[in-house]
């Protein structure tokens, strides 16, 4: 029951993240167009890449709630395929922005109030949302929400860099805005690279990450009936982790072993986000 509440809550918050990133990309790109600011337009593209990432997380969470008999293993990876394609789109956008700013004509700020208003809104939205998401992440003990909250906080600081750049350009120092664009392009490539790395790892069935293995080990070490942990492994699919354990158990009957492995599976799923299944072999 508690797991369902957490599931719905996470799904709700990941939907909020989509709305926030959608709002940010639209107001920044429209504001960038009206004001003539390259830095603001670039930051809009950056928000668009964040939007791609939050949509793929939302799809992943939603798919986990819907089982399909026809695709017991396959469906999750649609999400990674979408992520892979969007990472190339993000790199391309980053390249286009960098090219325009460094080799194109210098852009003139036509409308400073619009640019300042959009950045003001961005600063308010990112400040409030990162605080809200951090609080929820702590409540739900969710590393993915906490990481997203940190990311939004970075977006908050990025907006301030963009503001300085625009004001500098407006007062006759276009180099200031070029530097701001450079900062944003670094963030765009960074998001693109993170998305690409995750997608490729998952598509190639890389093992689950070390942090997850370590947290599982900590959970198992506290179990008195686990005599020895022989192997912790698994793979990712979509946003989800499929864990496989080889354990030596201090139990007499098969029933006891069965019951214990259910208990262990539940503990792991409660503690570690996005674990879809735990298969336990015991001896
Ligand atoms: Zn971002």
mmCIF file of C-alpha atoms and ligand atoms in Angstrom:
data_model
loop_
_atom_site.group_PDB
_atom_site.id
_atom_site.type_symbol
_atom_site.label_atom_id
_atom_site.label_comp_id
_atom_site.label_asym_id
_atom_site.label_seq_id
_atom_site.Cartn_x
_atom_site.Cartn_y
_atom_site.Cartn_z
ATOM 1 C CA UNK A 1 0.000 0.000 0.000
ATOM 2 C CA UNK A 2 2.727 2.416 1.031
ATOM 3 C CA UNK A 3 4.582 1.577 -2.129
ATOM 4 C CA UNK A 4 1.546 2.676 -4.172
ATOM 5 C CA UNK A 5 1.361 6.007 -2.393
ATOM 6 C CA UNK A 6 5.056 6.551 -3.112
ATOM 7 C CA UNK A 7 4.557 5.502 -6.706
ATOM 8 C CA UNK A 8 1.694 7.964 -7.265
ATOM 9 C CA UNK A 9 3.557 10.730 -5.499
ATOM 10 C CA UNK A 10 6.695 10.194 -7.599
ATOM 11 C CA UNK A 11 4.630 10.090 -10.755
ATOM 12 C CA UNK A 12 2.919 13.346 -9.776
ATOM 13 C CA UNK A 13 6.195 15.115 -9.042
ATOM 14 C CA UNK A 14 7.804 13.879 -12.241
ATOM 15 C CA UNK A 15 4.770 15.327 -14.067
ATOM 16 C CA UNK A 16 5.387 18.668 -12.299
ATOM 17 C CA UNK A 17 8.989 18.529 -13.554
ATOM 18 C CA UNK A 18 7.680 18.211 -17.109
ATOM 19 C CA UNK A 19 5.402 21.244 -16.616
ATOM 20 C CA UNK A 20 8.232 23.275 -15.097
ATOM 21 C CA UNK A 21 10.686 22.441 -17.904
ATOM 22 C CA UNK A 22 8.028 22.990 -20.565
ATOM 23 C CA UNK A 23 7.176 26.414 -19.115
ATOM 24 C CA UNK A 24 10.849 27.351 -18.847
ATOM 25 C CA UNK A 25 11.687 26.302 -22.419
ATOM 26 C CA UNK A 26 8.703 28.159 -23.901
ATOM 27 C CA UNK A 27 9.168 31.438 -22.024
ATOM 28 C CA UNK A 28 12.951 31.424 -22.580
ATOM 29 C CA UNK A 29 12.766 30.704 -26.313
ATOM 30 C CA UNK A 30 9.924 33.180 -26.918
ATOM 31 C CA UNK A 31 11.679 35.723 -24.682
ATOM 32 C CA UNK A 32 14.974 35.087 -26.492
ATOM 33 C CA UNK A 33 13.300 35.686 -29.844
ATOM 34 C CA UNK A 34 11.530 38.891 -28.781
ATOM 35 C CA UNK A 35 14.491 40.369 -26.920
ATOM 36 C CA UNK A 36 17.096 39.250 -29.445
ATOM 37 C CA UNK A 37 19.165 37.566 -26.749
ATOM 38 C CA UNK A 38 21.244 34.591 -27.891
ATOM 39 C CA UNK A 39 21.983 33.586 -24.313
ATOM 40 C CA UNK A 40 18.300 33.410 -23.427
ATOM 41 C CA UNK A 41 17.521 31.366 -26.558
ATOM 42 C CA UNK A 42 20.415 29.041 -25.722
ATOM 43 C CA UNK A 43 19.101 28.632 -22.194
ATOM 44 C CA UNK A 44 15.693 27.791 -23.700
ATOM 45 C CA UNK A 45 17.300 24.958 -25.646
ATOM 46 C CA UNK A 46 18.965 23.837 -22.445
ATOM 47 C CA UNK A 47 15.510 23.682 -20.785
ATOM 48 C CA UNK A 48 14.267 21.737 -23.812
ATOM 49 C CA UNK A 49 16.961 19.109 -23.139
ATOM 50 C CA UNK A 50 15.869 19.006 -19.493
ATOM 51 C CA UNK A 51 12.317 18.535 -20.756
ATOM 52 C CA UNK A 52 13.408 15.520 -22.836
ATOM 53 C CA UNK A 53 15.003 13.993 -19.747
ATOM 54 C CA UNK A 54 11.965 14.577 -17.521
ATOM 55 C CA UNK A 55 9.592 13.157 -20.154
ATOM 56 C CA UNK A 56 11.653 9.963 -20.324
ATOM 57 C CA UNK A 57 11.576 9.622 -16.515
ATOM 58 C CA UNK A 58 7.793 10.104 -16.550
ATOM 59 C CA UNK A 59 7.330 7.515 -19.312
ATOM 60 C CA UNK A 60 9.476 5.105 -17.315
ATOM 61 C CA UNK A 61 7.463 5.562 -14.123
ATOM 62 C CA UNK A 62 4.170 5.215 -16.002
ATOM 63 C CA UNK A 63 5.272 2.074 -17.852
ATOM 64 C CA UNK A 64 6.205 0.492 -14.521
ATOM 65 C CA UNK A 65 2.562 0.735 -13.514
ATOM 66 C CA UNK A 66 1.360 -1.022 -16.656
ATOM 67 C CA UNK A 67 2.462 -4.582 -17.250
ATOM 68 C CA UNK A 68 2.491 -6.105 -20.703
ATOM 69 C CA UNK A 69 2.465 -9.844 -21.255
ATOM 70 C CA UNK A 70 3.688 -9.483 -24.827
ATOM 71 C CA UNK A 71 6.786 -7.491 -23.824
ATOM 72 C CA UNK A 72 7.931 -8.863 -20.474
ATOM 73 C CA UNK A 73 11.466 -7.523 -21.055
ATOM 74 C CA UNK A 74 11.269 -5.304 -24.137
ATOM 75 C CA UNK A 75 8.966 -2.373 -23.502
ATOM 76 C CA UNK A 76 11.092 -0.577 -20.920
ATOM 77 C CA UNK A 77 13.863 0.033 -23.406
ATOM 78 C CA UNK A 78 11.659 2.163 -25.668
ATOM 79 C CA UNK A 79 12.421 4.847 -23.125
ATOM 80 C CA UNK A 80 16.182 4.434 -23.634
ATOM 81 C CA UNK A 81 15.777 4.491 -27.380
ATOM 82 C CA UNK A 82 13.857 7.770 -27.133
ATOM 83 C CA UNK A 83 16.582 9.098 -24.820
ATOM 84 C CA UNK A 84 19.308 8.092 -27.275
ATOM 85 C CA UNK A 85 17.631 9.919 -30.146
ATOM 86 C CA UNK A 86 16.961 13.003 -28.035
ATOM 87 C CA UNK A 87 20.618 13.142 -26.937
ATOM 88 C CA UNK A 88 21.665 13.528 -30.581
ATOM 89 C CA UNK A 89 19.085 16.284 -31.027
ATOM 90 C CA UNK A 90 20.513 18.005 -27.942
ATOM 91 C CA UNK A 91 24.125 17.817 -29.244
ATOM 92 C CA UNK A 92 23.002 19.215 -32.567
ATOM 93 C CA UNK A 93 21.156 22.099 -30.899
ATOM 94 C CA UNK A 94 24.201 22.866 -28.734
ATOM 95 C CA UNK A 95 26.441 22.867 -31.795
ATOM 96 C CA UNK A 96 24.092 25.189 -33.719
ATOM 97 C CA UNK A 97 23.936 27.674 -30.841
ATOM 98 C CA UNK A 98 27.720 27.719 -30.374
ATOM 99 C CA UNK A 99 28.237 28.178 -34.123
ATOM 100 C CA UNK A 100 25.729 31.050 -34.369
ATOM 101 C CA UNK A 101 27.136 32.929 -31.427
ATOM 102 C CA UNK A 102 30.821 32.561 -32.192
ATOM 103 C CA UNK A 103 30.765 32.745 -35.975
ATOM 104 C CA UNK A 104 27.513 34.608 -36.654
ATOM 105 C CA UNK A 105 26.806 38.321 -36.361
ATOM 106 C CA UNK A 106 26.677 39.859 -32.906
ATOM 107 C CA UNK A 107 23.092 39.920 -31.675
ATOM 108 C CA UNK A 108 21.725 43.193 -30.415
ATOM 109 C CA UNK A 109 19.421 43.235 -27.402
ATOM 110 C CA UNK A 110 16.239 44.758 -28.822
ATOM 111 C CA UNK A 111 14.069 44.450 -25.761
ATOM 112 C CA UNK A 112 15.761 44.398 -22.388
ATOM 113 C CA UNK A 113 12.567 44.460 -20.220
ATOM 114 C CA UNK A 114 11.252 41.249 -21.856
ATOM 115 C CA UNK A 115 14.569 39.471 -21.279
ATOM 116 C CA UNK A 116 14.742 40.639 -17.675
ATOM 117 C CA UNK A 117 11.095 39.671 -17.046
ATOM 118 C CA UNK A 118 11.660 36.143 -18.430
ATOM 119 C CA UNK A 119 14.776 35.662 -16.322
ATOM 120 C CA UNK A 120 12.949 37.018 -13.269
ATOM 121 C CA UNK A 121 10.212 34.411 -13.789
ATOM 122 C CA UNK A 122 12.809 31.698 -14.357
ATOM 123 C CA UNK A 123 14.611 32.596 -11.148
ATOM 124 C CA UNK A 124 11.360 32.465 -9.141
ATOM 125 C CA UNK A 125 10.159 29.175 -10.689
ATOM 126 C CA UNK A 126 13.490 27.357 -10.345
ATOM 127 C CA UNK A 127 14.089 28.636 -6.807
ATOM 128 C CA UNK A 128 10.659 27.566 -5.529
ATOM 129 C CA UNK A 129 10.517 24.284 -7.439
ATOM 130 C CA UNK A 130 13.971 23.080 -6.409
ATOM 131 C CA UNK A 131 13.052 23.708 -2.769
ATOM 132 C CA UNK A 132 9.735 21.872 -3.132
ATOM 133 C CA UNK A 133 11.322 18.934 -4.934
ATOM 134 C CA UNK A 134 14.141 18.675 -2.397
ATOM 135 C CA UNK A 135 11.599 18.511 0.430
ATOM 136 C CA UNK A 136 9.590 15.803 -1.391
ATOM 137 C CA UNK A 137 12.768 13.901 -2.246
ATOM 138 C CA UNK A 138 13.696 13.787 1.428
ATOM 139 C CA UNK A 139 10.179 12.721 2.430
ATOM 140 C CA UNK A 140 10.081 9.913 -0.134
ATOM 141 C CA UNK A 141 13.740 9.036 0.339
ATOM 142 C CA UNK A 142 14.182 9.312 -3.416
ATOM 143 C CA UNK A 143 17.688 9.946 -4.813
ATOM 144 C CA UNK A 144 16.243 10.626 -8.272
ATOM 145 C CA UNK A 145 14.050 13.471 -6.996
ATOM 146 C CA UNK A 146 16.946 14.868 -4.957
ATOM 147 C CA UNK A 147 19.192 14.784 -8.028
ATOM 148 C CA UNK A 148 16.541 16.564 -10.094
ATOM 149 C CA UNK A 149 16.180 19.201 -7.359
ATOM 150 C CA UNK A 150 19.947 19.794 -7.507
ATOM 151 C CA UNK A 151 19.741 20.109 -11.284
ATOM 152 C CA UNK A 152 16.963 22.718 -11.061
ATOM 153 C CA UNK A 153 19.125 24.637 -8.612
ATOM 154 C CA UNK A 154 21.894 24.694 -11.226
ATOM 155 C CA UNK A 155 19.308 26.047 -13.689
ATOM 156 C CA UNK A 156 18.628 28.822 -11.163
ATOM 157 C CA UNK A 157 22.307 29.882 -11.193
ATOM 158 C CA UNK A 158 22.471 29.531 -14.985
ATOM 159 C CA UNK A 159 19.632 32.074 -15.269
ATOM 160 C CA UNK A 160 21.676 34.544 -13.216
ATOM 161 C CA UNK A 161 24.692 34.058 -15.533
ATOM 162 C CA UNK A 162 22.427 34.687 -18.533
ATOM 163 C CA UNK A 163 21.092 37.878 -16.900
ATOM 164 C CA UNK A 164 24.610 39.244 -16.371
ATOM 165 C CA UNK A 165 25.472 38.402 -19.998
ATOM 166 C CA UNK A 166 22.383 40.136 -21.401
ATOM 167 C CA UNK A 167 22.877 43.274 -19.327
ATOM 168 C CA UNK A 168 26.558 43.359 -20.379
ATOM 169 C CA UNK A 169 25.587 43.100 -24.057
ATOM 170 C CA UNK A 170 22.911 45.782 -23.652
ATOM 171 C CA UNK A 171 25.462 48.201 -22.210
ATOM 172 C CA UNK A 172 27.923 47.619 -25.040
ATOM 173 C CA UNK A 173 29.870 44.541 -23.979
ATOM 174 C CA UNK A 174 28.663 41.747 -26.294
ATOM 175 C CA UNK A 175 31.529 39.554 -25.093
ATOM 176 C CA UNK A 176 29.657 39.216 -21.778
ATOM 177 C CA UNK A 177 26.736 37.537 -23.516
ATOM 178 C CA UNK A 178 29.036 35.309 -25.553
ATOM 179 C CA UNK A 179 30.588 34.061 -22.330
ATOM 180 C CA UNK A 180 27.101 33.430 -20.901
ATOM 181 C CA UNK A 181 26.210 31.426 -24.023
ATOM 182 C CA UNK A 182 29.407 29.423 -23.640
ATOM 183 C CA UNK A 183 28.434 28.540 -20.061
ATOM 184 C CA UNK A 184 24.979 27.439 -21.212
ATOM 185 C CA UNK A 185 26.390 25.401 -24.117
ATOM 186 C CA UNK A 186 28.590 23.528 -21.620
ATOM 187 C CA UNK A 187 25.421 22.664 -19.683
ATOM 188 C CA UNK A 188 23.638 21.587 -22.873
ATOM 189 C CA UNK A 189 26.478 19.229 -23.817
ATOM 190 C CA UNK A 190 26.657 17.970 -20.263
ATOM 191 C CA UNK A 191 22.909 17.068 -20.198
ATOM 192 C CA UNK A 192 23.186 15.516 -23.663
ATOM 193 C CA UNK A 193 26.162 13.447 -22.613
ATOM 194 C CA UNK A 194 24.471 12.236 -19.402
ATOM 195 C CA UNK A 195 21.384 11.161 -21.356
ATOM 196 C CA UNK A 196 23.498 9.451 -24.047
ATOM 197 C CA UNK A 197 25.678 7.639 -21.501
ATOM 198 C CA UNK A 198 22.691 6.264 -19.571
ATOM 199 C CA UNK A 199 20.873 5.207 -22.754
ATOM 200 C CA UNK A 200 23.854 3.349 -24.212
ATOM 201 C CA UNK A 201 24.681 1.643 -20.922
ATOM 202 C CA UNK A 202 21.128 0.392 -20.538
ATOM 203 C CA UNK A 203 20.745 -0.641 -24.178
ATOM 204 C CA UNK A 204 23.929 -2.709 -23.865
ATOM 205 C CA UNK A 205 22.738 -4.332 -20.619
ATOM 206 C CA UNK A 206 25.503 -2.870 -18.484
ATOM 207 C CA UNK A 207 25.468 -4.029 -14.881
ATOM 208 C CA UNK A 208 23.605 -1.992 -12.272
ATOM 209 C CA UNK A 209 25.714 0.836 -10.841
ATOM 210 C CA UNK A 210 28.115 0.507 -7.904
ATOM 211 C CA UNK A 211 26.055 2.712 -5.586
ATOM 212 C CA UNK A 212 23.072 0.394 -6.016
ATOM 213 C CA UNK A 213 25.228 -2.698 -5.404
ATOM 214 C CA UNK A 214 26.635 -1.034 -2.282
ATOM 215 C CA UNK A 215 23.178 -0.117 -0.911
ATOM 216 C CA UNK A 216 21.936 -3.669 -1.526
ATOM 217 C CA UNK A 217 24.986 -5.033 0.287
ATOM 218 C CA UNK A 218 24.229 -2.795 3.275
ATOM 219 C CA UNK A 219 20.637 -4.064 3.398
ATOM 220 C CA UNK A 220 21.796 -7.711 3.195
ATOM 221 C CA UNK A 221 24.485 -7.231 5.845
ATOM 222 C CA UNK A 222 21.751 -6.293 8.334
ATOM 223 C CA UNK A 223 19.836 -9.517 7.649
ATOM 224 C CA UNK A 224 20.746 -12.041 10.335
ATOM 225 C CA UNK A 225 19.505 -15.001 8.314
ATOM 226 C CA UNK A 226 21.787 -14.209 5.395
ATOM 227 C CA UNK A 227 24.942 -16.210 5.972
ATOM 228 C CA UNK A 228 26.899 -15.087 2.953
ATOM 229 C CA UNK A 229 26.379 -12.748 0.008
ATOM 230 C CA UNK A 230 27.903 -14.576 -2.952
ATOM 231 C CA UNK A 231 26.867 -12.320 -5.791
ATOM 232 C CA UNK A 232 25.004 -9.052 -6.349
ATOM 233 C CA UNK A 233 24.350 -8.275 -9.985
ATOM 234 C CA UNK A 234 21.598 -7.161 -12.341
ATOM 235 C CA UNK A 235 20.756 -5.023 -15.315
ATOM 236 C CA UNK A 236 18.833 -1.865 -16.179
ATOM 237 C CA UNK A 237 15.858 -1.520 -18.451
ATOM 238 C CA UNK A 238 14.223 1.832 -18.989
ATOM 239 C CA UNK A 239 14.413 3.597 -15.643
ATOM 240 C CA UNK A 240 14.242 0.272 -13.869
ATOM 241 C CA UNK A 241 16.647 -2.096 -12.231
ATOM 242 C CA UNK A 242 16.382 -5.872 -12.304
ATOM 243 C CA UNK A 243 18.464 -7.273 -9.469
ATOM 244 C CA UNK A 244 19.878 -10.762 -9.127
ATOM 245 C CA UNK A 245 21.313 -12.143 -5.885
ATOM 246 C CA UNK A 246 23.135 -15.337 -4.934
ATOM 247 C CA UNK A 247 22.867 -15.885 -1.191
ATOM 248 C CA UNK A 248 23.710 -18.532 1.356
ATOM 249 C CA UNK A 249 20.862 -18.516 3.896
ATOM 250 C CA UNK A 250 20.671 -19.762 7.478
ATOM 251 C CA UNK A 251 17.279 -21.437 7.064
ATOM 252 C CA UNK A 252 16.057 -25.010 7.422
ATOM 253 C CA UNK A 253 13.166 -25.329 5.000
ATOM 254 C CA UNK A 254 12.350 -24.168 1.518
ATOM 255 C CA UNK A 255 9.324 -22.314 2.889
ATOM 256 C CA UNK A 256 11.488 -20.274 5.204
ATOM 257 C CA UNK A 257 13.892 -19.479 2.371
ATOM 258 C CA UNK A 258 10.973 -18.437 0.222
ATOM 259 C CA UNK A 259 9.523 -16.189 2.901
ATOM 260 C CA UNK A 260 12.922 -14.629 3.638
ATOM 261 C CA UNK A 261 13.574 -13.871 -0.011
ATOM 262 C CA UNK A 262 10.183 -12.095 -0.233
ATOM 263 C CA UNK A 263 11.125 -10.043 2.804
ATOM 264 C CA UNK A 264 14.504 -9.147 1.288
ATOM 265 C CA UNK A 265 12.931 -8.204 -2.039
ATOM 266 C CA UNK A 266 10.483 -5.897 -0.286
ATOM 267 C CA UNK A 267 13.240 -4.203 1.746
ATOM 268 C CA UNK A 268 15.345 -3.605 -1.348
ATOM 269 C CA UNK A 269 12.388 -2.218 -3.316
ATOM 270 C CA UNK A 270 11.438 0.095 -0.434
ATOM 271 C CA UNK A 271 14.953 1.454 0.004
ATOM 272 C CA UNK A 272 16.192 1.724 -3.553
ATOM 273 C CA UNK A 273 14.195 3.614 -6.175
ATOM 274 C CA UNK A 274 13.240 2.033 -9.504
ATOM 275 C CA UNK A 275 13.984 -1.567 -8.529
ATOM 276 C CA UNK A 276 11.384 -3.512 -10.491
ATOM 277 C CA UNK A 277 12.337 -7.062 -9.625
ATOM 278 C CA UNK A 278 14.689 -8.963 -7.341
ATOM 279 C CA UNK A 279 15.519 -12.559 -8.215
ATOM 280 C CA UNK A 280 17.181 -14.486 -5.384
ATOM 281 C CA UNK A 281 19.026 -17.767 -5.788
ATOM 282 C CA UNK A 282 19.804 -19.419 -2.486
ATOM 283 C CA UNK A 283 21.687 -22.415 -1.272
HETATM 284 ZN ZN1 LIG B 1 19.120 22.089 -16.734
#
